[in-house]
Coordinates of C-alpha atoms in Angstrom, one line a residue:
Chain Q
M746 CA 91.3 -154.0 -87.5
D747 CA 89.9 -154.4 -84.0
A748 CA 86.9 -152.6 -82.7
A749 CA 89.1 -150.4 -80.4
A750 CA 91.5 -149.5 -83.2
L751 CA 88.7 -148.7 -85.6
G752 CA 86.9 -146.6 -83.0
L753 CA 90.0 -144.6 -82.2
V754 CA 90.6 -143.9 -85.9
R755 CA 87.0 -142.9 -86.3
R756 CA 87.2 -140.5 -83.4
A757 CA 89.9 -138.4 -85.1
R758 CA 88.6 -138.4 -88.7
W759 CA 87.6 -135.2 -90.4
R760 CA 83.8 -134.6 -90.8
W761 CA 82.5 -133.0 -93.9
P762 CA 81.0 -129.9 -92.2
E763 CA 84.5 -129.0 -91.1
V764 CA 85.7 -129.0 -94.7
V765 CA 82.7 -127.1 -95.9
L766 CA 83.2 -124.5 -93.2
W767 CA 86.8 -123.7 -94.2
L768 CA 86.0 -123.7 -97.9
L769 CA 83.2 -121.2 -97.3
A770 CA 85.4 -119.1 -95.1
Y771 CA 88.1 -118.9 -97.8
A772 CA 85.5 -118.5 -100.6
A773 CA 84.4 -115.3 -98.9
L774 CA 87.7 -113.8 -100.0
L775 CA 86.4 -113.7 -103.5
M776 CA 83.5 -111.5 -102.6
P777 CA 83.5 -107.8 -103.6
P778 CA 84.8 -105.5 -100.9
G779 CA 82.5 -104.4 -98.2
K780 CA 82.4 -107.2 -95.6
F781 CA 86.0 -107.9 -95.0
L782 CA 86.4 -105.7 -91.9
I783 CA 83.6 -107.6 -90.1
L784 CA 84.9 -110.9 -91.3
N785 CA 88.3 -110.0 -90.0
E786 CA 86.7 -109.1 -86.7
I787 CA 84.9 -112.5 -86.6
A788 CA 88.1 -114.4 -87.3
I789 CA 90.0 -112.7 -84.5
L790 CA 87.1 -113.2 -82.1
A791 CA 86.9 -116.8 -83.1
L792 CA 90.6 -117.4 -82.4
F793 CA 90.2 -115.7 -79.0
A794 CA 87.2 -117.8 -78.2
L795 CA 89.0 -121.0 -79.4
S796 CA 91.7 -120.1 -76.9
L797 CA 89.1 -119.9 -74.1
D798 CA 87.6 -123.2 -75.3
L799 CA 90.9 -124.9 -74.6
I800 CA 90.9 -124.0 -70.9
L801 CA 87.2 -123.8 -70.3
G802 CA 85.6 -126.3 -72.7
Y803 CA 88.3 -128.9 -72.4
A804 CA 90.1 -128.5 -69.1
G805 CA 87.2 -126.8 -67.2
I806 CA 89.1 -123.7 -66.0
V807 CA 86.7 -120.8 -65.8
S808 CA 88.0 -117.4 -66.6
L809 CA 86.7 -113.8 -66.4
G810 CA 90.0 -112.3 -67.4
H811 CA 91.1 -114.0 -70.6
A812 CA 91.6 -110.5 -72.1
A813 CA 94.8 -110.4 -70.1
F814 CA 96.6 -112.5 -72.7
F815 CA 94.8 -110.9 -75.6
G816 CA 95.9 -107.5 -74.4
V817 CA 99.5 -108.6 -73.8
G818 CA 99.6 -109.9 -77.4
A819 CA 98.1 -106.8 -78.8
Y820 CA 100.4 -104.4 -77.0
T821 CA 103.5 -106.5 -77.8
A822 CA 102.6 -106.6 -81.5
G823 CA 101.7 -102.9 -81.6
L824 CA 104.9 -101.9 -79.8
L825 CA 107.1 -104.0 -82.1
A826 CA 105.5 -102.5 -85.2
K827 CA 105.8 -99.0 -83.9
H828 CA 109.4 -99.2 -82.7
V829 CA 111.2 -102.1 -84.4
T830 CA 109.7 -103.7 -87.4
G831 CA 106.4 -103.7 -89.3
D832 CA 106.7 -107.3 -90.3
P833 CA 103.4 -108.9 -89.4
L834 CA 104.7 -112.4 -88.7
A835 CA 107.4 -111.2 -86.4
G836 CA 104.7 -109.4 -84.4
L837 CA 102.5 -112.4 -84.3
L838 CA 105.2 -114.6 -83.0
L839 CA 106.4 -112.2 -80.4
G840 CA 102.9 -111.4 -79.3
A841 CA 102.3 -115.1 -78.8
A842 CA 105.6 -115.6 -77.1
V843 CA 105.1 -112.8 -74.5
A844 CA 101.6 -114.0 -73.8
T845 CA 102.9 -117.5 -73.3
V846 CA 105.3 -116.3 -70.7
V847 CA 102.5 -114.3 -68.9
G848 CA 100.2 -117.4 -69.2
F849 CA 102.8 -119.7 -67.7
A850 CA 103.5 -117.3 -64.8
T851 CA 99.8 -116.9 -63.9
S852 CA 98.8 -120.5 -64.5
L853 CA 100.1 -121.3 -61.0
L854 CA 97.3 -119.1 -59.7
V855 CA 94.5 -121.1 -61.2
L856 CA 95.6 -124.6 -60.2
R857 CA 93.8 -124.6 -56.9
G858 CA 90.5 -123.4 -55.7
S859 CA 86.9 -123.4 -56.7
D860 CA 85.4 -121.9 -59.8
L861 CA 84.7 -118.8 -57.9
T862 CA 88.3 -118.5 -56.9
R863 CA 89.4 -118.9 -60.5
L864 CA 86.9 -116.3 -61.7
M865 CA 88.2 -113.8 -59.2
V866 CA 91.9 -114.6 -59.8
T867 CA 91.6 -114.3 -63.6
L868 CA 89.6 -111.2 -63.3
G869 CA 92.2 -109.7 -61.0
V870 CA 95.1 -110.5 -63.2
A871 CA 93.4 -108.8 -66.2
M872 CA 92.7 -105.7 -64.1
V873 CA 96.3 -105.6 -62.8
L874 CA 97.7 -105.8 -66.4
G875 CA 95.2 -103.2 -67.7
E876 CA 96.2 -100.8 -65.0
I877 CA 99.9 -101.3 -65.6
A878 CA 99.3 -100.4 -69.2
N879 CA 97.3 -97.4 -68.0
A880 CA 100.1 -96.3 -65.7
L881 CA 102.8 -96.4 -68.4
P882 CA 101.4 -93.9 -70.9
G883 CA 104.9 -93.4 -72.4
L884 CA 104.9 -97.0 -73.5
S885 CA 101.2 -97.8 -74.1
G886 CA 99.9 -94.4 -75.2
G887 CA 97.7 -94.4 -72.1
A888 CA 94.1 -93.4 -72.6
D889 CA 94.8 -92.2 -76.2
G890 CA 95.9 -95.6 -77.3
L891 CA 99.0 -96.6 -79.1
Q892 CA 99.3 -94.4 -82.1
G893 CA 101.6 -94.8 -85.1
V894 CA 101.4 -98.5 -85.5
T895 CA 102.4 -99.0 -89.2
M896 CA 102.4 -102.5 -90.7
G897 CA 104.7 -103.7 -93.4
P898 CA 103.4 -105.9 -96.2
L899 CA 102.5 -109.5 -95.3
L900 CA 105.2 -112.0 -96.3
G901 CA 106.9 -108.9 -97.9
C902 CA 104.4 -108.7 -100.8
F903 CA 100.8 -108.3 -99.6
D904 CA 100.0 -104.8 -98.4
F905 CA 97.2 -104.3 -95.9
D906 CA 94.4 -102.7 -98.0
L907 CA 91.7 -100.3 -97.0
F908 CA 89.0 -102.8 -97.5
G909 CA 90.6 -105.4 -95.2
R910 CA 90.9 -108.2 -97.8
T911 CA 94.5 -108.9 -96.8
A912 CA 93.6 -108.5 -93.2
Y913 CA 90.9 -111.0 -93.4
A914 CA 93.0 -113.5 -95.4
Y915 CA 95.8 -113.1 -92.8
S916 CA 93.4 -113.5 -89.8
L917 CA 91.6 -116.4 -91.4
T918 CA 94.7 -118.3 -92.2
T919 CA 96.0 -117.7 -88.7
L920 CA 92.7 -119.0 -87.3
F921 CA 92.8 -122.0 -89.6
L922 CA 96.4 -123.0 -88.6
F923 CA 95.6 -122.5 -84.9
T924 CA 92.4 -124.5 -85.3
L925 CA 94.4 -127.3 -86.9
L926 CA 96.8 -127.2 -84.1
A927 CA 94.0 -127.2 -81.5
R928 CA 92.3 -130.0 -83.3
R929 CA 95.4 -132.1 -83.2
I930 CA 95.9 -131.3 -79.5
V931 CA 92.3 -132.1 -78.4
L932 CA 92.3 -135.4 -80.3
S933 CA 95.6 -136.5 -78.7
P934 CA 96.1 -138.3 -75.4
F935 CA 97.0 -135.0 -73.9
G936 CA 93.6 -133.5 -75.1
L937 CA 91.7 -136.5 -73.7
S938 CA 93.4 -136.1 -70.4
L939 CA 92.1 -132.5 -70.2
M940 CA 88.6 -133.7 -70.9
A941 CA 89.0 -136.2 -68.2
I942 CA 90.2 -133.6 -65.7
R943 CA 87.3 -131.3 -66.5
R944 CA 84.9 -134.2 -65.8
N945 CA 86.5 -135.7 -62.8
P946 CA 89.9 -134.6 -61.6
L947 CA 89.9 -137.2 -58.8
R948 CA 89.5 -140.0 -61.2
A949 CA 91.9 -138.5 -63.8
G950 CA 94.5 -138.5 -61.1
A951 CA 93.6 -142.1 -60.1
L952 CA 94.3 -143.1 -63.7
G953 CA 97.8 -141.6 -63.6
V954 CA 97.1 -138.2 -65.1
P955 CA 99.3 -135.5 -63.5
V956 CA 96.5 -133.0 -63.1
N957 CA 98.4 -129.9 -62.2
A958 CA 101.0 -130.3 -64.9
R959 CA 98.3 -130.7 -67.5
L960 CA 96.4 -127.6 -66.3
I961 CA 99.6 -125.5 -66.4
A962 CA 100.4 -126.7 -69.9
V963 CA 96.9 -126.0 -71.3
Y964 CA 96.6 -122.6 -69.6
T965 CA 100.0 -121.6 -71.0
L966 CA 99.0 -122.8 -74.4
A967 CA 95.7 -121.0 -74.3
A968 CA 97.5 -117.8 -73.4
A969 CA 99.6 -118.2 -76.6
F970 CA 96.4 -118.5 -78.7
A971 CA 94.9 -115.5 -77.0
G972 CA 98.1 -113.4 -77.5
T973 CA 98.0 -114.3 -81.1
A974 CA 94.4 -113.1 -81.4
G975 CA 95.4 -109.8 -79.7
A976 CA 98.4 -109.4 -82.0
L977 CA 96.1 -109.9 -85.0
L978 CA 93.8 -107.2 -83.8
A979 CA 96.6 -104.7 -83.2
Q980 CA 98.1 -105.4 -86.6
T981 CA 95.0 -105.4 -88.7
T982 CA 93.6 -102.3 -87.1
A983 CA 97.0 -100.6 -86.7
F984 CA 95.9 -99.5 -83.3
V985 CA 95.9 -100.7 -79.7
S986 CA 94.0 -99.1 -76.8
L987 CA 93.5 -100.0 -73.2
D988 CA 90.3 -101.5 -74.3
V989 CA 92.1 -104.7 -75.1
F990 CA 92.4 -105.5 -71.3
E991 CA 88.9 -104.4 -70.4
F992 CA 86.5 -106.6 -68.5
H993 CA 83.9 -106.4 -71.3
R994 CA 86.3 -108.2 -73.6
S995 CA 86.8 -111.1 -71.2
A996 CA 83.0 -111.2 -70.7
D997 CA 82.3 -111.1 -74.5
V998 CA 84.6 -113.9 -75.3
L999 CA 83.0 -116.0 -72.6
L1000 CA 79.6 -115.1 -74.0
V1001 CA 80.7 -116.1 -77.5
L1002 CA 82.0 -119.4 -76.4
I1003 CA 78.8 -120.2 -74.4
I1004 CA 76.6 -119.3 -77.4
G1005 CA 78.7 -121.4 -79.7
G1006 CA 79.1 -124.2 -77.2
A1007 CA 82.2 -125.1 -75.2
G1008 CA 84.2 -128.2 -75.6
W1009 CA 83.7 -129.2 -79.3
L1010 CA 86.4 -127.2 -80.9
Y1011 CA 84.2 -125.2 -83.3
G1012 CA 82.2 -123.5 -80.6
G1013 CA 84.4 -120.4 -80.7
I1014 CA 84.0 -120.0 -84.4
A1015 CA 80.2 -120.7 -84.3
G1016 CA 79.8 -118.3 -81.4
A1017 CA 81.9 -115.6 -83.1
V1018 CA 79.9 -115.8 -86.3
I1019 CA 76.5 -115.7 -84.4
Y1020 CA 77.5 -113.1 -82.0
T1021 CA 79.0 -110.7 -84.5
L1022 CA 76.3 -111.1 -87.1
L1023 CA 73.6 -110.6 -84.4
Q1024 CA 75.4 -107.6 -83.1
D1025 CA 75.6 -106.2 -86.6
G1026 CA 72.1 -107.1 -87.6
I1027 CA 70.3 -106.1 -84.4
A1028 CA 72.3 -102.8 -84.3
A1029 CA 71.0 -102.0 -87.7
F1030 CA 67.4 -101.6 -86.5
T1031 CA 67.9 -100.9 -82.8
P1032 CA 71.3 -99.4 -82.3
Q1033 CA 70.9 -98.7 -78.6
Y1034 CA 69.4 -101.9 -77.4
W1035 CA 71.2 -104.7 -79.2
Q1036 CA 72.5 -106.1 -76.0
F1037 CA 68.9 -106.8 -74.9
W1038 CA 68.7 -109.4 -77.6
I1039 CA 72.1 -110.8 -76.9
G1040 CA 71.2 -111.1 -73.3
L1041 CA 68.0 -112.8 -74.0
L1042 CA 69.7 -115.3 -76.3
L1043 CA 72.3 -116.0 -73.7
V1044 CA 69.7 -116.7 -71.0
A1045 CA 67.8 -119.0 -73.5
F1046 CA 70.9 -120.9 -74.4
V1047 CA 72.0 -121.5 -70.9
L1048 CA 68.6 -122.3 -69.4
V1049 CA 66.8 -124.1 -72.2
G1050 CA 70.0 -125.7 -73.3
R1051 CA 71.7 -125.5 -76.6
Q1052 CA 70.9 -129.2 -77.2
R1053 CA 67.2 -128.5 -77.4
L1054 CA 67.6 -125.3 -79.4
V1055 CA 70.0 -126.4 -82.1
G1056 CA 70.4 -130.1 -81.2
G1057 CA 69.4 -131.2 -84.7
L1058 CA 72.2 -129.1 -86.2
Y1059 CA 74.8 -130.6 -84.0
A1060 CA 73.5 -134.1 -84.7
M1061 CA 73.9 -133.4 -88.3
L1062 CA 77.5 -132.3 -87.7
G1063 CA 78.2 -135.5 -85.9
W1064 CA 79.1 -133.9 -82.6
A1065 CA 75.8 -134.6 -80.8
R1066 CA 77.3 -137.2 -78.6
R1067 CA 79.4 -134.6 -76.7
R1068 CA 76.6 -132.1 -76.1
Chain O
M16 CA 106.5 -164.7 -50.9
S17 CA 107.7 -161.2 -51.4
V18 CA 105.8 -158.2 -50.0
V19 CA 104.6 -155.7 -52.6
L20 CA 102.8 -153.2 -50.4
E21 CA 103.5 -152.4 -46.8
T22 CA 102.6 -149.8 -44.2
R23 CA 104.7 -149.2 -41.2
S24 CA 103.1 -147.6 -38.2
L25 CA 100.8 -145.6 -40.5
T26 CA 98.8 -143.0 -38.6
K27 CA 96.3 -140.4 -39.6
R28 CA 94.8 -137.8 -37.2
F29 CA 92.0 -135.5 -38.0
G30 CA 92.3 -133.0 -35.1
G31 CA 91.7 -135.2 -32.0
L32 CA 90.3 -138.1 -34.0
L33 CA 92.7 -141.0 -34.7
A34 CA 91.3 -142.2 -38.0
T35 CA 94.2 -144.6 -38.7
D36 CA 96.0 -145.9 -35.7
N37 CA 99.5 -147.1 -36.1
V38 CA 98.7 -149.6 -38.8
S39 CA 101.5 -152.0 -39.9
F40 CA 100.2 -154.0 -42.7
Q41 CA 101.6 -156.2 -45.5
L42 CA 100.3 -157.3 -48.9
E43 CA 102.2 -160.1 -50.6
R44 CA 102.7 -160.6 -54.3
G45 CA 99.7 -162.3 -55.9
A46 CA 97.6 -161.7 -52.7
R47 CA 93.9 -162.1 -52.6
Q48 CA 93.4 -160.2 -49.4
A49 CA 90.3 -158.5 -48.0
L50 CA 90.2 -155.5 -45.6
I51 CA 87.0 -155.6 -43.6
G52 CA 85.6 -153.7 -40.7
P53 CA 82.4 -152.1 -39.4
N54 CA 81.2 -148.7 -40.7
G55 CA 83.5 -146.0 -39.4
A56 CA 86.4 -148.4 -38.9
G57 CA 88.6 -146.2 -41.1
K58 CA 88.8 -148.3 -44.3
T59 CA 88.2 -145.4 -46.6
T60 CA 90.8 -143.3 -44.8
F61 CA 93.3 -146.1 -45.0
V62 CA 92.7 -146.4 -48.8
N63 CA 93.0 -142.6 -49.2
L64 CA 96.4 -142.8 -47.3
L65 CA 97.6 -145.6 -49.5
T66 CA 96.7 -143.8 -52.7
G67 CA 97.9 -140.5 -51.7
V68 CA 94.6 -138.6 -51.6
L69 CA 95.3 -137.8 -47.9
P70 CA 98.8 -137.2 -46.5
A71 CA 99.8 -139.4 -43.6
S72 CA 100.3 -137.9 -40.2
S73 CA 103.2 -140.3 -39.5
G74 CA 104.4 -143.7 -40.6
E75 CA 105.6 -145.0 -43.9
I76 CA 104.1 -146.6 -47.0
M77 CA 106.3 -148.9 -49.1
L78 CA 105.5 -150.1 -52.6
L79 CA 107.8 -152.7 -54.2
G80 CA 110.4 -151.8 -51.6
D81 CA 110.3 -148.0 -52.4
R82 CA 109.1 -145.4 -50.0
I83 CA 106.0 -143.7 -51.5
T84 CA 104.7 -142.0 -48.4
T85 CA 104.9 -138.5 -49.9
L86 CA 104.4 -139.2 -53.6
R87 CA 101.5 -137.6 -55.4
P88 CA 98.5 -139.9 -56.3
E89 CA 99.4 -140.1 -60.0
A90 CA 103.0 -141.0 -59.3
R91 CA 101.8 -143.9 -57.2
V92 CA 99.6 -145.0 -60.1
R93 CA 102.5 -144.9 -62.4
R94 CA 104.4 -147.2 -60.0
G95 CA 101.6 -149.7 -60.1
L96 CA 99.3 -148.8 -57.1
V97 CA 95.8 -148.4 -58.6
R98 CA 92.4 -148.2 -57.0
T99 CA 88.8 -148.4 -58.0
F100 CA 86.1 -146.4 -56.3
Q101 CA 83.1 -147.5 -54.2
I102 CA 80.9 -145.0 -56.0
N103 CA 81.6 -144.9 -59.7
Q104 CA 84.0 -142.2 -60.7
L105 CA 83.6 -142.3 -64.4
F106 CA 83.5 -139.7 -67.2
G107 CA 79.8 -139.7 -68.0
D108 CA 79.8 -138.4 -71.5
L109 CA 83.0 -140.1 -72.6
T110 CA 83.0 -143.6 -73.9
P111 CA 84.5 -146.7 -72.4
L112 CA 86.9 -146.6 -75.4
E113 CA 88.1 -143.2 -74.4
T114 CA 88.3 -144.0 -70.8
L115 CA 90.4 -147.1 -71.4
A116 CA 92.5 -145.4 -74.0
L117 CA 93.2 -142.6 -71.6
A118 CA 94.5 -145.0 -69.0
V119 CA 96.6 -147.0 -71.4
S120 CA 98.0 -143.8 -73.1
E121 CA 99.0 -142.3 -69.8
R122 CA 101.1 -145.4 -69.1
V123 CA 102.4 -146.1 -72.6
S124 CA 103.3 -142.6 -73.8
G125 CA 103.3 -140.6 -70.6
G126 CA 100.0 -139.1 -71.7
G127 CA 101.7 -135.8 -72.5
E128 CA 101.7 -136.8 -76.2
W129 CA 99.9 -134.0 -78.1
R130 CA 101.3 -134.4 -81.6
R131 CA 99.6 -137.6 -82.4
R132 CA 96.0 -138.7 -82.2
L133 CA 94.7 -140.9 -79.4
G134 CA 95.5 -144.5 -80.3
A135 CA 98.3 -143.7 -82.8
V136 CA 100.9 -144.9 -80.4
G137 CA 101.9 -148.5 -81.1
S138 CA 100.3 -150.8 -78.6
V139 CA 97.4 -148.6 -77.3
P140 CA 94.6 -149.9 -79.5
A141 CA 95.6 -153.5 -78.9
E142 CA 95.8 -153.0 -75.2
V143 CA 92.4 -151.3 -75.0
E144 CA 90.9 -154.2 -77.0
Q145 CA 92.4 -156.7 -74.6
V146 CA 91.2 -154.9 -71.5
A147 CA 87.8 -154.3 -72.9
G148 CA 87.5 -158.0 -73.9
R149 CA 88.6 -159.2 -70.4
F150 CA 85.8 -157.1 -68.8
G151 CA 83.1 -157.7 -71.4
L152 CA 83.0 -154.2 -72.7
L153 CA 83.7 -154.8 -76.4
D154 CA 80.0 -154.4 -77.3
V155 CA 79.6 -151.0 -75.6
L156 CA 83.0 -149.4 -76.4
E157 CA 81.6 -146.4 -78.2
R158 CA 78.5 -145.7 -76.1
R159 CA 78.3 -142.9 -73.7
T160 CA 79.4 -144.2 -70.3
D161 CA 76.4 -142.8 -68.5
T162 CA 74.0 -144.7 -70.7
L163 CA 75.4 -148.1 -69.8
P164 CA 73.7 -150.5 -67.4
Y165 CA 75.0 -150.1 -63.9
G166 CA 76.8 -153.5 -64.0
K167 CA 78.7 -152.4 -67.1
Q168 CA 79.7 -149.2 -65.4
R169 CA 81.0 -151.1 -62.5
L170 CA 83.0 -153.3 -64.9
L171 CA 84.4 -150.2 -66.5
E172 CA 85.3 -148.9 -63.1
I173 CA 87.5 -151.9 -62.6
A174 CA 88.6 -152.1 -66.2
A175 CA 89.9 -148.5 -66.2
A176 CA 92.0 -149.3 -63.1
F177 CA 93.2 -152.5 -64.7
A178 CA 94.2 -150.6 -67.9
C179 CA 96.8 -148.8 -65.7
A180 CA 98.6 -152.2 -65.4
P181 CA 98.5 -152.4 -61.6
Q182 CA 101.0 -154.3 -59.5
V183 CA 98.6 -153.7 -56.6
L184 CA 94.9 -153.3 -57.2
L185 CA 92.7 -151.8 -54.5
L186 CA 89.1 -152.8 -55.1
D187 CA 86.7 -150.6 -53.1
E188 CA 83.4 -152.5 -52.8
P189 CA 83.4 -153.5 -56.4
A190 CA 79.9 -155.1 -56.4
A191 CA 78.2 -152.3 -54.4
G192 CA 74.8 -151.5 -55.7
V193 CA 74.9 -153.9 -58.6
P194 CA 71.6 -155.6 -59.3
E195 CA 71.6 -159.4 -58.7
A196 CA 71.4 -160.2 -62.4
E197 CA 74.6 -158.4 -63.2
R198 CA 76.5 -159.3 -60.1
R199 CA 77.8 -162.6 -61.5
D200 CA 79.7 -160.7 -64.2
I201 CA 81.5 -158.6 -61.6
L202 CA 82.4 -161.6 -59.4
D203 CA 83.7 -163.5 -62.5
A204 CA 85.8 -160.6 -63.6
I205 CA 87.4 -160.2 -60.2
A206 CA 88.0 -163.9 -59.9
A207 CA 89.7 -163.9 -63.3
L208 CA 92.2 -161.2 -62.5
P209 CA 95.7 -162.4 -63.4
E210 CA 97.5 -164.2 -60.6
E211 CA 100.4 -161.8 -60.5
V212 CA 98.3 -158.8 -59.7
S213 CA 98.1 -158.4 -55.9
V214 CA 94.5 -157.5 -54.9
L215 CA 93.3 -155.8 -51.7
L216 CA 89.5 -156.0 -51.5
I217 CA 87.8 -153.5 -49.3
E218 CA 84.3 -154.9 -48.8
H219 CA 81.2 -155.0 -46.7
D220 CA 79.7 -158.0 -48.5
M221 CA 80.7 -161.1 -46.5
D222 CA 79.7 -163.5 -49.2
L223 CA 82.1 -161.8 -51.6
V224 CA 84.8 -161.6 -49.0
F225 CA 84.7 -165.2 -48.0
S226 CA 84.5 -166.4 -51.6
F227 CA 87.4 -164.3 -52.8
A228 CA 89.9 -163.7 -50.0
R229 CA 92.6 -166.1 -48.9
R230 CA 93.6 -163.7 -46.2
I231 CA 91.5 -161.2 -44.2
S232 CA 92.6 -158.1 -42.3
V233 CA 90.1 -156.7 -39.8
L234 CA 90.2 -152.9 -39.1
V235 CA 88.4 -151.6 -36.1
D236 CA 88.5 -148.0 -34.8
G237 CA 91.4 -147.3 -37.2
A238 CA 93.6 -150.0 -35.9
L239 CA 94.3 -153.6 -37.2
L240 CA 92.4 -155.9 -34.9
V241 CA 93.4 -159.2 -36.3
E242 CA 94.7 -160.8 -39.6
G243 CA 94.5 -164.3 -40.8
E244 CA 92.9 -166.9 -43.0
P245 CA 89.1 -166.7 -43.6
E246 CA 88.4 -169.7 -41.4
A247 CA 90.3 -168.3 -38.5
I248 CA 88.7 -164.9 -38.9
A249 CA 85.2 -166.4 -39.0
K250 CA 85.9 -168.2 -35.7
D251 CA 87.7 -165.3 -34.0
A252 CA 85.7 -164.3 -30.9
R253 CA 86.9 -160.7 -31.0
V254 CA 85.9 -160.3 -34.7
R255 CA 82.5 -161.9 -34.0
A256 CA 82.0 -159.6 -31.1
V257 CA 82.8 -156.3 -32.8
Y258 CA 81.9 -157.0 -36.3
L259 CA 80.0 -160.0 -37.3
G260 CA 77.8 -159.9 -34.3
D261 CA 75.4 -162.7 -34.2
E262 CA 75.0 -163.3 -37.9
A263 CA 77.7 -165.8 -38.0
H264 CA 79.3 -166.7 -41.3
G265 CA 81.3 -169.8 -42.3

């Protein structure tokens, strides 16, 4: 084979740490009960951060309102379970579908403008949606949250248990399938065109890439991912509150992605693990001030650079070239 | 000879400034034409109008007989009007392999392909190999672009445009800033461009212009001053007055 053909094959091949990661994540299901709730939380946060990675890490669209789609997915799944059917997969699909529509509709707002414009527009969209939910207490449950969400068994045979084992298996499998999808997408010509747009939209256009169409497509796609994460949260906790639209949720997911590293596909997962475990661990000895340490870590990561802090790890994983 | 690229009374105003003044210009198939002019003559604006980065105030642009005046830049690229940049516009942490594969994939599969990995579509690897070979990039295919010697980056700048399979190639100062030692590679690559690709060279470097161009257009204050063969341009009194000054060439 030619050098080019070989290089292109090599670019898309699986790396062993990826395989190890997923084996470990599934092996955790065999543990005794006790940690499934937090693992479920990590899987959902990771999917949410993966969604942000698609637009921020790959296409370069900054957002401070990504919770908009998370919230839409959560309420859609919650309402469906409360009023129509408790089937989890139906809720997952519908949550993703509605978020996709909202994502497409608002994608037109982020096409133009500077990073600052995009930050404000995305922030504004999330605020508007949150306030709409707040203004419709009959539908959303208002400040009390959506009560009475009851989930049926997964695939008709796995009940959601008190320890969260089913919940974790469900969220993890969803995360796995969406990561596979994202992996395929970012390694495709479409994914490469996003990477080119983030780095130099002028040149991407000069190579024939229809920049706006690609941005609309990826923004819509990311909304579907975020809506799915929101639906998972609603279903596995059997509860939705206005909190799903809150600013802190958009900020947290951005934090998670930056800690894990944007633009290499596994940053969302790495960030979600680090962030949640830190939060859990620090909160154990200093419950009030855990954000101090998260804040410090964030500053260190951004200023010193992840490369210098954990560059060796990334090099081992074979992703060093991108960092 | 058929005309591949043509402008008709093309005009661009920035407020009161007439940056492109009623330019009617033709490029023939297989042309090796240069566009020259002193600083501020409006060469960059003209290129931006041709490629669609800037909208024209009035006038028309025709590519292969079709009116493209209002088409978006990427649509012009797909029709075969491709440019390079005077200052490298490359993707620093991507590789030449990725850059070329991107350009080829956009053309071959429309680039919207997301179900298959980059390079899985039939002719893409072979075409990338071919373009990389033509521009001497085979040995650096998988290195980060921003770690390449400047000359290689300039070659990639042209190779990326060439990977779009241009009918018309606009070369904007292709050898600008290249160290003397690497300059030869660029000139050879340009000289070896296939005959059927029509080339418009926008250039300051008179040695390059007179060694490459079979026809020269002179732009002054946004308007075409004169066009003709290199010998005639070199002797033209008006050109010498406004442009070449006293350092006569040829």
